[in-house]
């Protein structure tokens, strides 16, 4: 069977994150690592302000995840995506006299407006770890402006796409060499487990069980003969409703003592 065409993405060297004063690099498993760069007093002030906001957002996210079901989290994720995708204007000046927060909000607005008009702008959250991006995206407390949340959403989407391109390419190489995709499934499982609950909610409830079963079986895989754009959905086709229940066979697999990878 022919191996699907996979577009290899060349990642540009990561730029210095103007907000956090750090530089992001992609590891082999596509985790984001932030390495400190030299900063002046103003940069330290920015880091302090953002760190405080993220800490408070993390506490709110923890309370939210504890109080909402998986289906409710999915509904919140969808409504957030819809809200951030709307084009009408939101007030983009935060209610603060903190110059660091005002500057970041302005940068986010310039970045988002630049995406619409073809202008130039720098994402204030470029290179930020995925879990921190999600804290910003789904925080509706008003701590972050809508354009800041849009900027974080844009960065998270780009990181996800870059990760998928790389992991699919590695999976195709594994398939070409061994006829299997066991390591591919392990990488996907690791990535899934690293997502916050609100991001996991968009996947089927039995998603992890399916991956564990594929890993445990370690079988030769028939790779769908399609382009890489549809490869991901084809591999995990079926009922993707977060509220869906596993089939009888899949439930049996969940109840079986599947060895962890």
Coordinates of C-alpha atoms in Angstrom, one line a residue:
X1 CA 0.0 0.0 0.0
X2 CA 1.2 3.4 -0.9
X3 CA 2.4 5.7 1.9
X4 CA 0.3 8.9 2.0
X5 CA 2.1 12.1 1.0
X6 CA 3.2 13.9 4.2
X7 CA 4.2 17.5 4.0
X8 CA 7.3 18.0 6.1
X9 CA 7.2 21.4 7.9
X10 CA 10.4 23.3 8.4
X11 CA 10.2 25.2 11.6
X12 CA 12.0 28.5 11.7
X13 CA 14.3 29.2 14.6
X14 CA 12.1 30.3 17.5
X15 CA 12.0 34.0 18.2
X16 CA 12.5 35.7 21.6
X17 CA 9.1 35.9 23.4
X18 CA 8.7 39.7 24.0
X19 CA 6.3 39.1 26.9
X20 CA 8.0 36.4 28.9
X21 CA 11.6 37.2 28.0
X22 CA 12.2 33.6 27.0
X23 CA 13.0 31.6 23.9
X24 CA 11.1 28.5 22.9
X25 CA 12.5 25.4 21.3
X26 CA 10.8 22.2 20.1
X27 CA 12.0 19.0 21.7
X28 CA 11.9 15.7 19.9
X29 CA 8.4 15.0 21.2
X30 CA 7.3 18.5 20.4
X31 CA 7.0 19.7 24.0
X32 CA 7.9 23.4 24.3
X33 CA 10.8 24.3 26.5
X34 CA 11.4 27.9 27.5
X35 CA 15.0 28.9 28.1
X36 CA 15.7 32.2 29.9
X37 CA 17.3 35.0 28.0
X38 CA 18.9 38.2 29.4
X39 CA 16.3 40.7 30.4
X40 CA 16.2 44.2 31.7
X41 CA 14.1 45.6 34.5
X42 CA 11.1 46.3 32.2
X43 CA 11.2 42.7 30.9
X44 CA 11.3 41.4 34.5
X45 CA 8.2 43.5 35.2
X46 CA 6.4 42.0 32.3
X47 CA 7.3 38.5 33.4
X48 CA 6.1 39.2 36.9
X49 CA 2.8 40.6 35.7
X50 CA 2.1 37.7 33.3
X51 CA 3.2 35.1 35.9
X52 CA 0.7 36.5 38.4
X53 CA -2.1 36.5 35.8
X54 CA -1.3 32.9 34.8
X55 CA -1.2 31.7 38.4
X56 CA -4.6 33.3 39.0
X57 CA -5.9 31.8 35.8
X58 CA -4.7 28.4 36.7
X59 CA -6.6 28.5 40.0
X60 CA -9.8 29.5 38.1
X61 CA -9.2 26.7 35.5
X62 CA -8.8 24.1 38.3
X63 CA -12.1 25.1 39.9
X64 CA -13.8 25.1 36.5
X65 CA -12.5 21.6 35.6
X66 CA -13.6 20.3 38.9
X67 CA -17.1 21.6 38.6
X68 CA -17.9 20.8 34.9
X69 CA -18.5 17.5 33.2
X70 CA -16.5 16.5 30.1
X71 CA -19.6 17.4 27.9
X72 CA -19.9 20.8 29.7
X73 CA -16.2 21.5 29.1
X74 CA -16.7 20.7 25.4
X75 CA -19.6 23.1 25.2
X76 CA -17.5 25.8 26.9
X77 CA -14.6 25.1 24.5
X78 CA -17.0 25.4 21.5
X79 CA -18.6 28.6 22.7
X80 CA -15.2 30.1 23.4
X81 CA -14.0 29.3 19.9
X82 CA -17.1 30.9 18.5
X83 CA -16.8 34.0 20.6
X84 CA -13.1 34.5 19.7
X85 CA -13.9 34.0 16.1
X86 CA -16.4 36.8 15.9
X87 CA -15.3 39.9 14.0
X88 CA -17.2 42.7 15.9
X89 CA -15.2 44.9 18.2
X90 CA -14.5 44.3 21.8
X91 CA -13.0 46.8 24.2
X92 CA -9.3 46.0 24.0
X93 CA -7.8 48.3 26.6
X94 CA -7.6 46.5 30.0
X95 CA -8.8 48.3 33.1
X96 CA -5.4 48.9 34.6
X97 CA -2.6 51.4 34.8
X98 CA 0.1 48.8 34.6
X99 CA 2.2 49.7 31.6
X100 CA 3.3 46.1 31.0
X101 CA -0.4 44.9 30.7
X102 CA -1.3 47.9 28.6
X103 CA 1.6 47.3 26.2
X104 CA 0.8 43.6 25.9
X105 CA -2.8 44.3 25.1
X106 CA -1.8 46.8 22.5
X107 CA 0.6 44.3 20.9
X108 CA -2.1 41.6 20.8
X109 CA -4.5 44.0 19.1
X110 CA -1.9 45.0 16.5
X111 CA -1.1 41.4 15.9
X112 CA -4.7 40.3 15.4
X113 CA -5.5 43.4 13.2
X114 CA -2.4 42.6 11.2
X115 CA -3.7 39.1 10.5
X116 CA -6.9 40.6 9.1
X117 CA -5.3 43.4 7.1
X118 CA -2.1 41.8 6.0
X119 CA -0.1 44.1 8.2
X120 CA 2.8 43.1 10.5
X121 CA 2.7 42.3 14.1
X122 CA 4.3 40.0 16.7
X123 CA 2.2 37.6 18.7
X124 CA 2.9 38.4 22.4
X125 CA 2.6 34.8 23.3
X126 CA 4.8 33.3 20.6
X127 CA 6.7 30.3 22.0
X128 CA 4.6 30.0 25.2
X129 CA 4.0 26.5 26.5
X130 CA 0.6 25.0 25.4
X131 CA -0.8 24.6 28.9
X132 CA -0.2 28.3 29.6
X133 CA -1.8 29.3 26.3
X134 CA -4.9 27.3 27.2
X135 CA -5.1 29.1 30.5
X136 CA -5.3 32.4 28.6
X137 CA -7.7 31.2 25.8
X138 CA -10.4 29.8 28.1
X139 CA -10.1 32.4 30.9
X140 CA -13.3 34.5 30.6
X141 CA -12.7 36.5 33.9
X142 CA -11.6 39.6 32.0
X143 CA -8.0 39.3 33.1
X144 CA -7.0 39.0 29.4
X145 CA -8.5 41.0 26.5
X146 CA -10.2 39.2 23.7
X147 CA -7.4 39.9 21.3
X148 CA -4.9 38.5 23.9
X149 CA -7.0 35.4 24.0
X150 CA -7.2 35.3 20.2
X151 CA -3.4 35.6 20.0
X152 CA -3.0 32.8 22.4
X153 CA -5.5 30.7 20.4
X154 CA -3.5 31.4 17.2
X155 CA -0.3 30.3 18.8
X156 CA -1.8 27.1 20.2
X157 CA -3.3 26.3 16.8
X158 CA 0.1 26.8 15.1
X159 CA 1.9 24.6 17.7
X160 CA -0.7 21.9 17.3
X161 CA -0.4 21.9 13.5
X162 CA 3.4 21.9 13.7
X163 CA 3.3 18.9 16.1
X164 CA 0.9 17.0 13.9
X165 CA 3.0 17.5 10.8
X166 CA 6.1 16.2 12.6
X167 CA 4.4 13.2 14.4
X168 CA 2.7 12.1 11.2
X169 CA 6.0 12.3 9.3
X170 CA 7.7 10.2 11.9
X171 CA 4.7 7.8 11.9
X172 CA 5.1 7.4 8.1
X173 CA 8.8 6.7 8.5
X174 CA 8.0 4.1 11.2
X175 CA 5.4 2.5 8.9
X176 CA 7.8 2.4 6.0
X177 CA 10.5 0.7 8.1
X178 CA 8.4 -1.7 10.2
X179 CA 4.9 -1.9 8.8
X180 CA 3.7 -0.8 12.2
X181 CA 2.8 2.6 13.9
X182 CA 3.1 1.6 17.5
X183 CA 5.5 4.5 18.4
X184 CA 3.2 6.8 16.5
X185 CA 0.3 5.8 18.8
X186 CA 2.5 6.3 21.8
X187 CA 3.4 9.8 20.7
X188 CA -0.3 10.6 20.2
X189 CA -1.2 9.3 23.6
X190 CA 1.6 11.3 25.3
X191 CA 0.4 14.4 23.5
X192 CA -3.3 13.8 24.5
X193 CA -2.4 13.2 28.1
X194 CA -0.5 16.5 28.2
X195 CA -3.6 18.5 27.1
X196 CA -5.8 20.2 29.7
X197 CA -9.2 18.7 30.4
X198 CA -11.0 21.3 28.3
X199 CA -8.9 20.4 25.2
X200 CA -9.3 16.7 25.9
X201 CA -13.1 17.1 25.9
X202 CA -13.2 17.5 22.1
X203 CA -12.0 13.9 21.7
X204 CA -14.2 10.8 22.1
X205 CA -14.5 9.5 25.6
X206 CA -12.8 6.3 24.6
X207 CA -9.9 8.0 22.8
X208 CA -7.3 7.0 25.3
X209 CA -8.6 3.4 25.5
X210 CA -8.3 3.1 21.7
X211 CA -4.7 4.3 21.7
X212 CA -3.8 2.0 24.6
X213 CA -5.3 -0.9 22.7
X214 CA -3.5 -0.1 19.5
X215 CA -0.2 0.1 21.5
X216 CA -0.8 -3.1 23.3
X217 CA -1.7 -5.0 20.1
X218 CA 1.5 -3.8 18.3
X219 CA 0.1 -5.0 15.0
X220 CA 1.0 -4.3 11.3
X221 CA -1.1 -1.3 10.3
X222 CA -2.9 -0.6 7.1
X223 CA -2.2 3.0 6.5
X224 CA -5.0 4.8 4.6
X225 CA -4.0 5.9 1.1
X226 CA -5.0 9.5 1.5
X227 CA -3.2 12.9 1.7
X228 CA -1.8 14.0 5.1
X229 CA -4.4 16.7 5.5
X230 CA -7.1 14.0 6.1
X231 CA -4.8 11.4 7.6
X232 CA -5.4 12.4 11.2
X233 CA -9.2 12.2 11.0
X234 CA -9.1 9.0 8.9
X235 CA -7.0 7.2 11.6
X236 CA -9.5 8.0 14.3
X237 CA -12.7 8.1 12.2
X238 CA -15.9 7.1 13.9
X239 CA -18.1 8.8 16.4
X240 CA -16.1 11.8 17.7
X241 CA -18.8 13.2 19.9
X242 CA -17.4 13.8 23.4
X243 CA -20.6 12.4 24.9
X244 CA -20.4 9.2 22.9
X245 CA -20.2 5.9 24.8
X246 CA -17.7 3.2 23.8
X247 CA -19.1 0.2 21.9
X248 CA -19.4 -3.2 23.6
X249 CA -16.0 -4.3 22.1
X250 CA -14.3 -1.1 23.1
X251 CA -15.7 -1.1 26.6
X252 CA -14.4 -4.6 27.0
X253 CA -11.0 -3.3 25.9
X254 CA -11.2 -0.6 28.5
X255 CA -12.1 -3.1 31.2
X256 CA -9.2 -5.4 30.2
X257 CA -5.9 -4.9 32.0
X258 CA -4.1 -3.1 29.1
X259 CA -0.5 -2.7 29.8
X260 CA 0.6 1.0 29.8
X261 CA 3.3 2.0 27.3

